[in-house]
Amino acid sequence: MANSSEAGGLTLDSDDEAALLRPLAFAEGAGLPLALWVVLARALSGRPWTAQDVSVFRDRVGELLVETRTAAGVVYRLRAQGDRSGERQTQRAVTSALLAEVPRDGESGHRDWSAAAPYIVDHLATHAVAAGVLDEVMEDAEYLVHAAPRGLLRALNIPGSSQGLVRRSIYRASVHVHATASLPERRDILAVDAARHGETGLARELSRGRPWQPRWATGTMVHPALRFTRTGLGVDAAACTVIDGRPHAVTGCYDSNVRVWDLVDGTERLVITEDDGVYALDCAMIDGRPHVVTGTCSGSLRVWDLDTGAERFALGGHKGWIRAVGCTVIDGRPHAVTGGEDCLVRVWDLVDGSERARMPGHTEEIRAVAFAEVAGRSVAVTGGYDNTVRLWDLEDGVERAVLTGHTSAVYSVACTVIDGIPHAVTGSGGENAARVWCLTDGSQRAVLGGHTSWVSSVRCVELGGRPHVLTAGGDRTVRVWDLTEDTERAVLTGHEGYVDVLACTEIDGRPYAVSGGHSASPRVWDLGDALLPAARKGHTGTVQAVAAVEIDGRQHVVTGGDTTIRVWDLADGAERRTLPHGHCVEALACTTVDGSPHAAVGGCCGAARVWDLAAGTGLRGLPGSDYQVQAVAWADVNGRPHAVTSDQDRTVRVWDLDEDVEHPLLTDRTRSGVRAMQSVTVDGRPHLLTGSEDAALRLWRLTGRSRRVTATVHTGHHWIRALAGTVLDGRPHALTVGGNDTAVQVWDLTDGTLRSTLQGHPSGVLAVACATRDDRTDAITVDGSGTVHVWDLASARLRETVALPTRAQCVTAAGPDLVIGMGDDVVVLDRNR
């Protein structure tokens, strides 16, 4: 036991020294600051060490320590590995001691994480997960806001208790956005993601101190299997490999770069620059080292060392695009099999770079290659634009079979074994389904139908000891199928673009997948969690339009996306109706006709229709051209609401619902396509306000024999994307949004003058709406950065912002609430009291 000497030093026995060194054996990062070293020394030994005791000891054993100066001060760790026996119990004590060091707020009694020591913010998650108590720590909503994202994300990848699954999923859902956001922005994003998971109570906690909080949100785009998303790049090819004992993804892209990144935390290890866009690649072990074989759109085929980034071979011979690269082992040596625009399948020895075989047979471009063993012989299975799947013997280069049945190009092939028999799964460009083929006799075993668009990628994987296949494509989903029963087991959602690429691997014994596309940032999924229940349902396509209307005395939200119109109770988010529009919904507007709520809906293929929202019935279709209906509105004509449509052929039509809809009340061909419309009152008379592709803002009189367009304002936009009307200082005003403009213009419609400009958006504004509350008029704007901006219109001053997890396309005000279409999801925000 320690004793003080007359010289003011310490007399320490071996147990004392071990007790003082033990905290440093568990230090994370650069090490422990002195104050926390003292705290943990007390907690682990039960002895009342003082800061002076530890300082004296530090000076005596300096040769055992590494001292580092950081932005937060000097920290210490052991130079060599220390004693970590009894780790789980020790980590529990460390976690408890660190939590006790977080100050408490005097009024609420909650931990004040903003005042926590930097070491605790950065490394508590690592200690807590080692102690098995991370899920308990995450019960504190404020910890989710303040914890260092990188450390917490790494800890979350270690499986925890079932009670923490939802909070883990909430944190991961948009970590690629909030990890680099400010603390207020992270609050907003986490709160919206909590609401998307149905955790509205947690959403309120997370929104503490923010101007807006989520009331509810749909959750189509979130799934508990997601681990993280890598933003800032699309991918056109991907494969997985192991480098230095850690799983990595290797991705190719149209930007000519091959990126190698760690699948545990997403950090980038290496970037290899090709001479053209990389559209096919696969990985192989050559001489015990990981390599990647890349194919480009210019016909370049190269082999790269993934440890160093050095080029090993350049393999010449292909002409035109290389769209298929696969690696396998033949006669104990690594080989690559490639195909592309020249319709030839080529086999390359990756040890010496020689071409082993050249196999003609396909009559059009080859898109995919995979490998199987059939009747004891190694075969390559290829697919292409000639709608065929072909089997090639890799030992003698002979074509063994041609599988026919696809009615469009075969984009992807993967192979597996089902009930002891080799099979191939193929995806096609025009069939919205994957096909399963028996490779022994060439028969078709099953058709996996479920996608709503083309299937561009398939990948086989074993889950729970059973063969499964992942399929992905134009509907932006990744689907998981059990191939023993030919049943769909899960749908992984959240991609904001087409999914063209899939790759699979294992991390700590658990199956993982990487998915992405040319316009879809790559995502990493833990397939062990793929079968967990996802959050609430909603639209399965982008929400293009939102509106509000009263039904049966209650305020409701009406949203249009995919091919449906959905009606939601504003108060609690209950879905009241789903109405099948039949075509992609592009625009909608709501009003009350004879006391009944109605919606006018427009979409692609010239499809426009009016719905009775209370009854849930479609009243009638509004015939027109086959062009896209770009905008709809309701306008007052002689005291009655009329539906107004504008389509891509530059025609505005006004419909009297009580009359023969085959003959519109008004049909007027415009100089330029109308992209936005709204009803307004000017000089006490109802007018229609339109915004056009020629950047003109026009006022239309819909009654009388005088000219229809009574005023034209040339806004200076490149074109008008969206508009909103309101009354300001007793005068009618319009707010206009231009093509990719980062500012919103505010126009006085009485005299056509520009009153103000709402400036400061970090990216192009996508939508605008107006709300009046407390005798004040606000403008609500959303931009491409995923931020909602609330402006005081009278002063043109930005009042507040709300950060969203992803970009929103549309917004409206429903009384005091904001309704936002964000990707496939609907989010309702109400003001914090």
PDB file of C-alpha atoms in Angstrom, residues 22-200:
ATOM      1  CA  ARG A  22      -4.187  -0.564 -15.054  1.00  0.00           C
ATOM      2  CA  PRO A  23      -6.401   2.364 -16.285  1.00  0.00           C
ATOM      3  CA  LEU A  24      -3.872   3.064 -19.031  1.00  0.00           C
ATOM      4  CA  ALA A  25      -4.101  -0.541 -20.230  1.00  0.00           C
ATOM      5  CA  PHE A  26      -7.726   0.215 -21.161  1.00  0.00           C
ATOM      6  CA  ALA A  27      -7.143   3.705 -22.563  1.00  0.00           C
ATOM      7  CA  GLU A  28      -8.536   4.344 -26.042  1.00  0.00           C
ATOM      8  CA  GLY A  29      -7.329   6.655 -28.783  1.00  0.00           C
ATOM      9  CA  ALA A  30      -4.270   8.688 -27.912  1.00  0.00           C
ATOM     10  CA  GLY A  31      -4.792   8.006 -24.202  1.00  0.00           C
ATOM     11  CA  LEU A  32      -6.271   9.271 -20.932  1.00  0.00           C
ATOM     12  CA  PRO A  33      -5.966  12.829 -19.607  1.00  0.00           C
ATOM     13  CA  LEU A  34      -4.531  13.024 -16.107  1.00  0.00           C
ATOM     14  CA  ALA A  35      -7.877  13.900 -14.485  1.00  0.00           C
ATOM     15  CA  LEU A  36      -9.589  10.801 -15.866  1.00  0.00           C
ATOM     16  CA  TRP A  37      -6.533   8.661 -15.099  1.00  0.00           C
ATOM     17  CA  VAL A  38      -7.066   9.592 -11.457  1.00  0.00           C
ATOM     18  CA  VAL A  39     -10.814   8.867 -11.657  1.00  0.00           C
ATOM     19  CA  LEU A  40     -10.312   5.431 -13.193  1.00  0.00           C
ATOM     20  CA  ALA A  41      -7.452   4.544 -10.837  1.00  0.00           C
ATOM     21  CA  ARG A  42      -9.830   5.151  -7.921  1.00  0.00           C
ATOM     22  CA  ALA A  43     -12.691   3.271  -9.575  1.00  0.00           C
ATOM     23  CA  LEU A  44     -10.623   0.186 -10.464  1.00  0.00           C
ATOM     24  CA  SER A  45      -8.644  -0.094  -7.228  1.00  0.00           C
ATOM     25  CA  GLY A  46     -11.005   1.357  -4.636  1.00  0.00           C
ATOM     26  CA  ARG A  47      -8.127   3.471  -3.272  1.00  0.00           C
ATOM     27  CA  PRO A  48      -8.350   7.259  -2.761  1.00  0.00           C
ATOM     28  CA  TRP A  49      -5.599   8.282  -5.162  1.00  0.00           C
ATOM     29  CA  THR A  50      -5.096  12.006  -5.612  1.00  0.00           C
ATOM     30  CA  ALA A  51      -4.016  13.930  -8.676  1.00  0.00           C
ATOM     31  CA  GLN A  52      -0.663  14.571  -6.944  1.00  0.00           C
ATOM     32  CA  ASP A  53      -0.206  10.831  -6.360  1.00  0.00           C
ATOM     33  CA  VAL A  54      -0.776  10.052 -10.017  1.00  0.00           C
ATOM     34  CA  SER A  55       1.444  12.942 -11.176  1.00  0.00           C
ATOM     35  CA  VAL A  56       4.336  11.738  -9.028  1.00  0.00           C
ATOM     36  CA  PHE A  57       3.862   8.189 -10.266  1.00  0.00           C
ATOM     37  CA  ARG A  58       3.729   9.403 -13.881  1.00  0.00           C
ATOM     38  CA  ASP A  59       7.073  11.123 -13.494  1.00  0.00           C
ATOM     39  CA  ARG A  60       8.672   8.010 -11.984  1.00  0.00           C
ATOM     40  CA  VAL A  61       7.558   5.597 -14.719  1.00  0.00           C
ATOM     41  CA  GLY A  62       7.814   7.905 -17.684  1.00  0.00           C
ATOM     42  CA  GLU A  63       9.730   5.295 -19.683  1.00  0.00           C
ATOM     43  CA  LEU A  64       6.609   3.078 -19.635  1.00  0.00           C
ATOM     44  CA  LEU A  65       4.301   5.771 -21.014  1.00  0.00           C
ATOM     45  CA  VAL A  66       3.539   7.524 -24.268  1.00  0.00           C
ATOM     46  CA  GLU A  67       2.685  11.165 -23.680  1.00  0.00           C
ATOM     47  CA  THR A  68       0.751  12.948 -26.437  1.00  0.00           C
ATOM     48  CA  ARG A  69      -0.308  16.578 -26.647  1.00  0.00           C
ATOM     49  CA  THR A  70      -3.800  16.927 -28.161  1.00  0.00           C
ATOM     50  CA  ALA A  71      -6.163  19.846 -28.706  1.00  0.00           C
ATOM     51  CA  ALA A  72      -7.823  18.944 -25.397  1.00  0.00           C
ATOM     52  CA  GLY A  73      -4.535  18.699 -23.478  1.00  0.00           C
ATOM     53  CA  VAL A  74      -1.878  16.097 -22.638  1.00  0.00           C
ATOM     54  CA  VAL A  75      -2.943  12.424 -22.589  1.00  0.00           C
ATOM     55  CA  TYR A  76      -1.193   9.200 -21.595  1.00  0.00           C
ATOM     56  CA  ARG A  77      -1.180   5.559 -22.583  1.00  0.00           C
ATOM     57  CA  LEU A  78       1.135   2.580 -22.092  1.00  0.00           C
ATOM     58  CA  ARG A  79       4.039   2.115 -24.444  1.00  0.00           C
ATOM     59  CA  ALA A  80       3.464  -1.661 -24.467  1.00  0.00           C
ATOM     60  CA  GLN A  81       0.361  -3.821 -24.089  1.00  0.00           C
ATOM     61  CA  GLY A  82      -0.850  -3.786 -20.481  1.00  0.00           C
ATOM     62  CA  ASP A  83      -2.785  -6.275 -18.368  1.00  0.00           C
ATOM     63  CA  ARG A  84      -6.382  -6.511 -19.674  1.00  0.00           C
ATOM     64  CA  SER A  85      -7.495  -9.497 -17.653  1.00  0.00           C
ATOM     65  CA  GLY A  86     -11.094  -9.493 -16.481  1.00  0.00           C
ATOM     66  CA  GLU A  87     -11.918  -7.136 -19.331  1.00  0.00           C
ATOM     67  CA  ARG A  88     -15.717  -7.203 -19.276  1.00  0.00           C
ATOM     68  CA  GLN A  89     -15.937  -6.529 -15.522  1.00  0.00           C
ATOM     69  CA  THR A  90     -13.227  -3.875 -15.719  1.00  0.00           C
ATOM     70  CA  GLN A  91     -14.904  -2.152 -18.660  1.00  0.00           C
ATOM     71  CA  ARG A  92     -18.142  -2.024 -16.662  1.00  0.00           C
ATOM     72  CA  ALA A  93     -16.331  -0.190 -13.896  1.00  0.00           C
ATOM     73  CA  VAL A  94     -14.652   2.147 -16.405  1.00  0.00           C
ATOM     74  CA  THR A  95     -17.980   2.911 -18.094  1.00  0.00           C
ATOM     75  CA  SER A  96     -19.707   3.653 -14.780  1.00  0.00           C
ATOM     76  CA  ALA A  97     -16.878   5.914 -13.662  1.00  0.00           C
ATOM     77  CA  LEU A  98     -16.863   7.852 -16.920  1.00  0.00           C
ATOM     78  CA  LEU A  99     -20.641   8.286 -16.828  1.00  0.00           C
ATOM     79  CA  ALA A 100     -20.375   9.628 -13.283  1.00  0.00           C
ATOM     80  CA  GLU A 101     -17.995  12.302 -14.571  1.00  0.00           C
ATOM     81  CA  VAL A 102     -20.602  13.777 -16.941  1.00  0.00           C
ATOM     82  CA  PRO A 103     -22.092  16.836 -15.161  1.00  0.00           C
ATOM     83  CA  ARG A 104     -25.808  17.006 -14.413  1.00  0.00           C
ATOM     84  CA  ASP A 105     -28.041  19.878 -15.416  1.00  0.00           C
ATOM     85  CA  GLY A 106     -29.179  21.698 -12.284  1.00  0.00           C
ATOM     86  CA  GLU A 107     -32.810  22.073 -13.324  1.00  0.00           C
ATOM     87  CA  SER A 108     -33.645  18.837 -15.143  1.00  0.00           C
ATOM     88  CA  GLY A 109     -31.102  16.524 -13.546  1.00  0.00           C
ATOM     89  CA  HIS A 110     -30.201  15.161 -16.990  1.00  0.00           C
ATOM     90  CA  ARG A 111     -26.595  14.597 -17.952  1.00  0.00           C
ATOM     91  CA  ASP A 112     -25.119  17.668 -19.620  1.00  0.00           C
ATOM     92  CA  TRP A 113     -23.181  16.020 -22.424  1.00  0.00           C
ATOM     93  CA  SER A 114     -22.105  19.378 -23.809  1.00  0.00           C
ATOM     94  CA  ALA A 115     -19.908  19.742 -20.718  1.00  0.00           C
ATOM     95  CA  ALA A 116     -18.484  16.197 -20.818  1.00  0.00           C
ATOM     96  CA  ALA A 117     -14.725  15.708 -21.160  1.00  0.00           C
ATOM     97  CA  PRO A 118     -13.624  15.164 -24.795  1.00  0.00           C
ATOM     98  CA  TYR A 119     -12.297  11.700 -23.956  1.00  0.00           C
ATOM     99  CA  ILE A 120     -15.732  10.631 -22.705  1.00  0.00           C
ATOM    100  CA  VAL A 121     -17.500  11.993 -25.788  1.00  0.00           C
ATOM    101  CA  ASP A 122     -14.990  10.290 -28.083  1.00  0.00           C
ATOM    102  CA  HIS A 123     -14.486   6.909 -26.415  1.00  0.00           C
ATOM    103  CA  LEU A 124     -17.319   6.061 -24.019  1.00  0.00           C
ATOM    104  CA  ALA A 125     -18.981   3.921 -26.724  1.00  0.00           C
ATOM    105  CA  THR A 126     -15.899   1.699 -27.030  1.00  0.00           C
ATOM    106  CA  HIS A 127     -15.781   1.088 -23.281  1.00  0.00           C
ATOM    107  CA  ALA A 128     -19.549   0.588 -23.058  1.00  0.00           C
ATOM    108  CA  VAL A 129     -19.728  -1.969 -25.869  1.00  0.00           C
ATOM    109  CA  ALA A 130     -16.823  -3.927 -24.346  1.00  0.00           C
ATOM    110  CA  ALA A 131     -18.751  -3.885 -21.074  1.00  0.00           C
ATOM    111  CA  GLY A 132     -21.948  -5.033 -22.786  1.00  0.00           C
ATOM    112  CA  VAL A 133     -23.867  -1.922 -21.686  1.00  0.00           C
ATOM    113  CA  LEU A 134     -23.869   0.272 -24.797  1.00  0.00           C
ATOM    114  CA  ASP A 135     -27.610  -0.126 -25.310  1.00  0.00           C
ATOM    115  CA  GLU A 136     -28.245   1.125 -21.769  1.00  0.00           C
ATOM    116  CA  VAL A 137     -26.009   4.151 -22.373  1.00  0.00           C
ATOM    117  CA  MET A 138     -27.912   4.906 -25.596  1.00  0.00           C
ATOM    118  CA  GLU A 139     -31.156   5.200 -23.634  1.00  0.00           C
ATOM    119  CA  ASP A 140     -29.947   8.737 -22.925  1.00  0.00           C
ATOM    120  CA  ALA A 141     -31.131  10.622 -26.024  1.00  0.00           C
ATOM    121  CA  GLU A 142     -28.606  13.403 -25.455  1.00  0.00           C
ATOM    122  CA  TYR A 143     -25.765  10.922 -25.741  1.00  0.00           C
ATOM    123  CA  LEU A 144     -26.866  10.138 -29.311  1.00  0.00           C
ATOM    124  CA  VAL A 145     -26.513  13.831 -30.143  1.00  0.00           C
ATOM    125  CA  HIS A 146     -23.129  14.444 -28.526  1.00  0.00           C
ATOM    126  CA  ALA A 147     -21.226  11.154 -28.963  1.00  0.00           C
ATOM    127  CA  ALA A 148     -18.398  11.201 -31.499  1.00  0.00           C
ATOM    128  CA  PRO A 149     -20.011   9.568 -34.557  1.00  0.00           C
ATOM    129  CA  ARG A 150     -17.026   7.549 -35.706  1.00  0.00           C
ATOM    130  CA  GLY A 151     -16.487   5.906 -32.320  1.00  0.00           C
ATOM    131  CA  LEU A 152     -20.166   5.228 -31.759  1.00  0.00           C
ATOM    132  CA  LEU A 153     -20.654   3.805 -35.262  1.00  0.00           C
ATOM    133  CA  ARG A 154     -17.767   1.368 -34.774  1.00  0.00           C
ATOM    134  CA  ALA A 155     -19.257   0.257 -31.470  1.00  0.00           C
ATOM    135  CA  LEU A 156     -22.705  -0.169 -32.989  1.00  0.00           C
ATOM    136  CA  ASN A 157     -21.326  -2.747 -35.415  1.00  0.00           C
ATOM    137  CA  ILE A 158     -20.778  -5.111 -32.474  1.00  0.00           C
ATOM    138  CA  PRO A 159     -24.118  -6.908 -31.870  1.00  0.00           C
ATOM    139  CA  GLY A 160     -25.941  -5.811 -28.733  1.00  0.00           C
ATOM    140  CA  SER A 161     -29.175  -6.536 -26.929  1.00  0.00           C
ATOM    141  CA  SER A 162     -32.526  -6.764 -28.670  1.00  0.00           C
ATOM    142  CA  GLN A 163     -33.748  -3.732 -26.719  1.00  0.00           C
ATOM    143  CA  GLY A 164     -31.192  -1.536 -28.464  1.00  0.00           C
ATOM    144  CA  LEU A 165     -31.982  -2.573 -32.041  1.00  0.00           C
ATOM    145  CA  VAL A 166     -34.284   0.346 -32.781  1.00  0.00           C
ATOM    146  CA  ARG A 167     -31.946   3.022 -31.418  1.00  0.00           C
ATOM    147  CA  ARG A 168     -29.037   1.488 -33.272  1.00  0.00           C
ATOM    148  CA  SER A 169     -31.068   1.572 -36.478  1.00  0.00           C
ATOM    149  CA  ILE A 170     -32.114   5.189 -35.856  1.00  0.00           C
ATOM    150  CA  TYR A 171     -28.508   6.283 -35.399  1.00  0.00           C
ATOM    151  CA  ARG A 172     -27.224   4.388 -38.441  1.00  0.00           C
ATOM    152  CA  ALA A 173     -30.036   5.446 -40.780  1.00  0.00           C
ATOM    153  CA  SER A 174     -28.458   8.801 -41.676  1.00  0.00           C
ATOM    154  CA  VAL A 175     -25.056   8.693 -39.981  1.00  0.00           C
ATOM    155  CA  HIS A 176     -23.504   9.556 -43.343  1.00  0.00           C
ATOM    156  CA  VAL A 177     -25.307  12.920 -43.053  1.00  0.00           C
ATOM    157  CA  HIS A 178     -25.287  13.761 -39.349  1.00  0.00           C
ATOM    158  CA  ALA A 179     -21.730  12.569 -38.637  1.00  0.00           C
ATOM    159  CA  THR A 180     -20.367  15.812 -40.086  1.00  0.00           C
ATOM    160  CA  ALA A 181     -23.320  18.040 -39.136  1.00  0.00           C
ATOM    161  CA  SER A 182     -23.472  20.607 -36.371  1.00  0.00           C
ATOM    162  CA  LEU A 183     -25.071  19.527 -33.093  1.00  0.00           C
ATOM    163  CA  PRO A 184     -28.379  21.332 -33.830  1.00  0.00           C
ATOM    164  CA  GLU A 185     -28.501  19.743 -37.279  1.00  0.00           C
ATOM    165  CA  ARG A 186     -27.736  16.328 -35.804  1.00  0.00           C
ATOM    166  CA  ARG A 187     -30.638  16.797 -33.390  1.00  0.00           C
ATOM    167  CA  ASP A 188     -33.011  17.503 -36.241  1.00  0.00           C
ATOM    168  CA  ILE A 189     -31.817  14.587 -38.356  1.00  0.00           C
ATOM    169  CA  LEU A 190     -31.897  12.065 -35.508  1.00  0.00           C
ATOM    170  CA  ALA A 191     -35.346  13.296 -34.478  1.00  0.00           C
ATOM    171  CA  VAL A 192     -36.764  12.814 -37.967  1.00  0.00           C
ATOM    172  CA  ASP A 193     -35.186   9.358 -38.183  1.00  0.00           C
ATOM    173  CA  ALA A 194     -36.678   8.475 -34.795  1.00  0.00           C
ATOM    174  CA  ALA A 195     -40.096   9.470 -36.135  1.00  0.00           C
ATOM    175  CA  ARG A 196     -39.481   7.389 -39.276  1.00  0.00           C
ATOM    176  CA  HIS A 197     -38.956   4.411 -36.961  1.00  0.00           C
ATOM    177  CA  GLY A 198     -42.210   5.190 -35.125  1.00  0.00           C
ATOM    178  CA  GLU A 199     -40.351   6.413 -32.001  1.00  0.00           C
ATOM    179  CA  THR A 200     -42.181   9.726 -31.634  1.00  0.00           C
TER     180      THR A 200
END
